[in-house]
Amino acid sequence: MRPQPYLNPMPVRGRIDTAQPLGLPVINMAFNELPWAPAPAVAQALAQASTGAQRYGSPSCDRLRAALGEAHGLDPDRIICGNGSEDLLDVIARVFARPGDEILISQFGYIQFALTANRLGADLVKAPESDYHTDVDALLAAVTDRTRVLFLANPNNPTGTYIPVEDLARLADGLREDVVLVLDLAYGEFAPDGYCAQTHQLVDRHENVVVTRTFSKAFGLAGARAGWCHGPAWIIPVLYAARAMGPVNALAQAAAIAALSDMQTVHERVAAIQSERARLTGVLTQRGCHVLPSHANFLLLSPPDRDPASTEALIVHLFDTAGLIVTRTREAGLEEFLRVSISLPEHNDLFLEAVDRFLA
Ligand SMILES: *Cc1c(COP(=O)(O)O)cnc(C)c1O
């Protein structure tokens, strides 16, 4: 008999490798990446760091944490960095949940929350949403004496919707103090001004609230793998205990530090995405599509008939006629939707034209 794994095997998946039937360039609008290459300062920092790649990076990301503290007005000692923020979501869950414990999420919460619970053998509990928005009362009602961690992304992926900071505050106030509340701000920069800063304030007011952030989305460094978590002072050393020695490689640290030194570029890119988001939402709604109000860098939408079969046909049409790759949401209750990342105006135009062709 072979050794018995605790986990079911997962197929190895690459990025999409199907040939485009018309030979068109393939444009990936599926992963919520930014469409721009790193700014010159970041590319330069990466090149510079590569010349020292024979050495380990700082295991505790000292310079990066200092830069984050400076940029966000936070105490660097209350920040821990990770190999992307998904790494930290895992670390947090590992510290607080074991088989038999419950991890609570919102009905259409981020898929990684479910995968994290599965990896640990913890029980996943989903609280119903109202109209594709997180329902704070439903979450609070779903807490049991086995609940250990509550994961909540705002804006959420894949819905793109978010709830105001007042609701987050109500959740933090109403939650039992021995449940860790993880507020995932992966798309926080695309939400209205001040959303991130106000969310961080909840960490100062509660000993059980942490915020996770990433360089993958608004900072456009998905391939570098850098994320961070801001938490109460007591929790940081506990998180260090659960993770590997140096999960954030030296190049990623250098890139993230450089990105923080050029916030102008980040703001410009976020503003461009927000503007395109409004344009696409308007046009698609006019065409009769059902578009959820997005505060992220993607839209979740369904064709006018809201029929999963039409959605499937549209996804095939987008690839076959325009080379566009979007994401099919397969979660129960989201079968009628596809998720498309907001890209450059010319790519977004290709998307709109293909949708028009499909609806004609
Ligand atoms: C993309 C994403 C992340 C970030 O993942 P990284 O590991 O930092 O690249 C975290 N949460 C949500 C909701 C996301 O969509």
mmCIF file of N, CA and C and ligand atoms in Angstrom, residues 31-32 83-87 89 110-113 153-157 184-187 212-217 221-222 225-228 298 339, ligand 1:
data_model
loop_
_atom_site.group_PDB
_atom_site.id
_atom_site.type_symbol
_atom_site.label_atom_id
_atom_site.label_comp_id
_atom_site.label_asym_id
_atom_site.label_seq_id
_atom_site.Cartn_x
_atom_site.Cartn_y
_atom_site.Cartn_z
ATOM 1 N N PHE A 31 -7.146 36.885 -14.821
ATOM 2 C CA PHE A 31 -6.477 36.719 -13.518
ATOM 3 C C PHE A 31 -6.392 37.996 -12.685
ATOM 4 N N ASN A 32 -7.094 39.046 -13.104
ATOM 5 C CA ASN A 32 -7.106 40.299 -12.337
ATOM 6 C C ASN A 32 -5.725 40.915 -12.161
ATOM 7 N N ASN A 83 4.770 35.354 0.986
ATOM 8 C CA ASN A 83 4.981 35.026 -0.418
ATOM 9 C C ASN A 83 3.649 35.187 -1.154
ATOM 10 N N GLY A 84 3.269 36.426 -1.378
ATOM 11 C CA GLY A 84 1.908 36.748 -1.803
ATOM 12 C C GLY A 84 1.036 36.729 -0.566
ATOM 13 N N SER A 85 -0.171 37.317 -0.661
ATOM 14 C CA SER A 85 -0.996 37.311 0.542
ATOM 15 C C SER A 85 -1.665 35.959 0.745
ATOM 16 N N GLU A 86 -1.748 35.144 -0.310
ATOM 17 C CA GLU A 86 -2.339 33.813 -0.121
ATOM 18 C C GLU A 86 -1.511 33.011 0.882
ATOM 19 N N ASP A 87 -0.204 33.231 0.869
ATOM 20 C CA ASP A 87 0.684 32.583 1.832
ATOM 21 C C ASP A 87 0.250 32.941 3.264
ATOM 22 N N LEU A 89 -2.714 34.091 4.264
ATOM 23 C CA LEU A 89 -4.040 33.547 4.587
ATOM 24 C C LEU A 89 -3.878 32.130 5.131
ATOM 25 N N TYR A 110 -13.931 34.487 -1.493
ATOM 26 C CA TYR A 110 -12.757 34.122 -2.296
ATOM 27 C C TYR A 110 -12.476 32.622 -2.186
ATOM 28 N N ILE A 111 -12.240 32.009 -3.348
ATOM 29 C CA ILE A 111 -12.060 30.556 -3.434
ATOM 30 C C ILE A 111 -10.883 30.067 -2.571
ATOM 31 N N GLN A 112 -9.842 30.909 -2.428
ATOM 32 C CA GLN A 112 -8.681 30.468 -1.633
ATOM 33 C C GLN A 112 -9.044 30.220 -0.174
ATOM 34 N N PHE A 113 -10.066 30.912 0.322
ATOM 35 C CA PHE A 113 -10.483 30.676 1.708
ATOM 36 C C PHE A 113 -10.962 29.233 1.867
ATOM 37 N N ALA A 153 -13.174 39.070 2.201
ATOM 38 C CA ALA A 153 -12.482 39.944 1.247
ATOM 39 C C ALA A 153 -13.391 41.107 0.873
ATOM 40 N N ASN A 154 -12.832 42.302 0.918
ATOM 41 C CA ASN A 154 -13.527 43.521 0.490
ATOM 42 C C ASN A 154 -12.570 44.417 -0.278
ATOM 43 N N PRO A 155 -12.870 44.783 -1.503
ATOM 44 C CA PRO A 155 -13.904 44.199 -2.347
ATOM 45 C C PRO A 155 -13.673 42.701 -2.508
ATOM 46 N N ASN A 156 -14.761 41.978 -2.743
ATOM 47 C CA ASN A 156 -14.657 40.524 -2.816
ATOM 48 C C ASN A 156 -14.328 40.054 -4.232
ATOM 49 N N ASN A 157 -13.710 38.918 -4.304
ATOM 50 C CA ASN A 157 -13.456 38.221 -5.562
ATOM 51 C C ASN A 157 -14.188 36.876 -5.456
ATOM 52 N N ASP A 184 -9.422 40.821 4.077
ATOM 53 C CA ASP A 184 -8.546 40.706 2.915
ATOM 54 C C ASP A 184 -8.803 41.912 1.996
ATOM 55 N N LEU A 185 -7.797 42.774 1.912
ATOM 56 C CA LEU A 185 -7.912 44.002 1.113
ATOM 57 C C LEU A 185 -7.156 43.894 -0.209
ATOM 58 N N ALA A 186 -7.177 42.708 -0.812
ATOM 59 C CA ALA A 186 -6.418 42.525 -2.060
ATOM 60 C C ALA A 186 -6.788 43.583 -3.111
ATOM 61 N N TYR A 187 -8.065 43.992 -3.106
ATOM 62 C CA TYR A 187 -8.521 44.987 -4.087
ATOM 63 C C TYR A 187 -8.853 46.331 -3.432
ATOM 64 N N THR A 212 -5.060 41.835 5.478
ATOM 65 C CA THR A 212 -4.034 41.372 4.537
ATOM 66 C C THR A 212 -4.074 42.240 3.272
ATOM 67 N N ARG A 213 -2.892 42.482 2.727
ATOM 68 C CA ARG A 213 -2.742 43.311 1.525
ATOM 69 C C ARG A 213 -1.801 42.593 0.550
ATOM 70 N N THR A 214 -1.793 43.054 -0.684
ATOM 71 C CA THR A 214 -0.933 42.403 -1.672
ATOM 72 C C THR A 214 -0.319 43.402 -2.645
ATOM 73 N N PHE A 215 0.819 43.012 -3.209
ATOM 74 C CA PHE A 215 1.433 43.772 -4.305
ATOM 75 C C PHE A 215 0.997 43.218 -5.666
ATOM 76 N N SER A 216 0.114 42.215 -5.658
ATOM 77 C CA SER A 216 -0.243 41.535 -6.910
ATOM 78 C C SER A 216 -1.241 42.304 -7.752
ATOM 79 N N LYS A 217 -2.086 43.119 -7.152
ATOM 80 C CA LYS A 217 -3.176 43.710 -7.905
ATOM 81 C C LYS A 217 -2.862 45.176 -8.250
ATOM 82 N N LEU A 221 2.373 43.595 -9.374
ATOM 83 C CA LEU A 221 3.537 42.721 -9.199
ATOM 84 C C LEU A 221 3.127 41.275 -8.894
ATOM 85 N N ALA A 222 2.102 40.805 -9.596
ATOM 86 C CA ALA A 222 1.583 39.461 -9.301
ATOM 87 C C ALA A 222 2.671 38.392 -9.399
ATOM 88 N N ARG A 225 5.280 37.960 -6.237
ATOM 89 C CA ARG A 225 4.797 37.288 -5.041
ATOM 90 C C ARG A 225 5.216 38.030 -3.773
ATOM 91 N N ALA A 226 4.477 39.045 -3.428
ATOM 92 C CA ALA A 226 4.698 39.746 -2.168
ATOM 93 C C ALA A 226 3.352 40.204 -1.612
ATOM 94 N N GLY A 227 3.130 39.872 -0.347
ATOM 95 C CA GLY A 227 1.923 40.308 0.343
ATOM 96 C C GLY A 227 2.282 40.620 1.778
ATOM 97 N N TRP A 228 1.344 41.206 2.509
ATOM 98 C CA TRP A 228 1.647 41.533 3.899
ATOM 99 C C TRP A 228 0.397 41.526 4.749
ATOM 100 N N PHE A 298 -12.087 44.218 -11.801
ATOM 101 C CA PHE A 298 -12.740 43.248 -12.684
ATOM 102 C C PHE A 298 -14.242 43.433 -12.561
ATOM 103 N N ARG A 339 -16.234 36.363 -15.201
ATOM 104 C CA ARG A 339 -15.463 37.440 -14.584
ATOM 105 C C ARG A 339 -14.418 37.919 -15.585
HETATM 106 C C1 LIG B 1 -5.666 37.997 -5.882
HETATM 107 C C2 LIG B 1 -6.213 37.862 -4.512
HETATM 108 C C3 LIG B 1 -5.369 37.730 -3.404
HETATM 109 C C4 LIG B 1 -3.904 37.948 -3.542
HETATM 110 O O1 LIG B 1 -3.171 36.910 -3.832
HETATM 111 P P1 LIG B 1 -1.593 37.064 -3.786
HETATM 112 O O2 LIG B 1 -1.206 35.774 -3.169
HETATM 113 O O3 LIG B 1 -1.238 38.223 -2.923
HETATM 114 O O4 LIG B 1 -1.173 37.224 -5.192
HETATM 115 C C5 LIG B 1 -5.903 37.698 -2.137
HETATM 116 N N1 LIG B 1 -7.230 37.779 -1.952
HETATM 117 C C6 LIG B 1 -8.076 37.905 -2.980
HETATM 118 C C7 LIG B 1 -9.515 38.059 -2.696
HETATM 119 C C8 LIG B 1 -7.598 37.921 -4.288
HETATM 120 O O5 LIG B 1 -8.443 37.995 -5.312
#
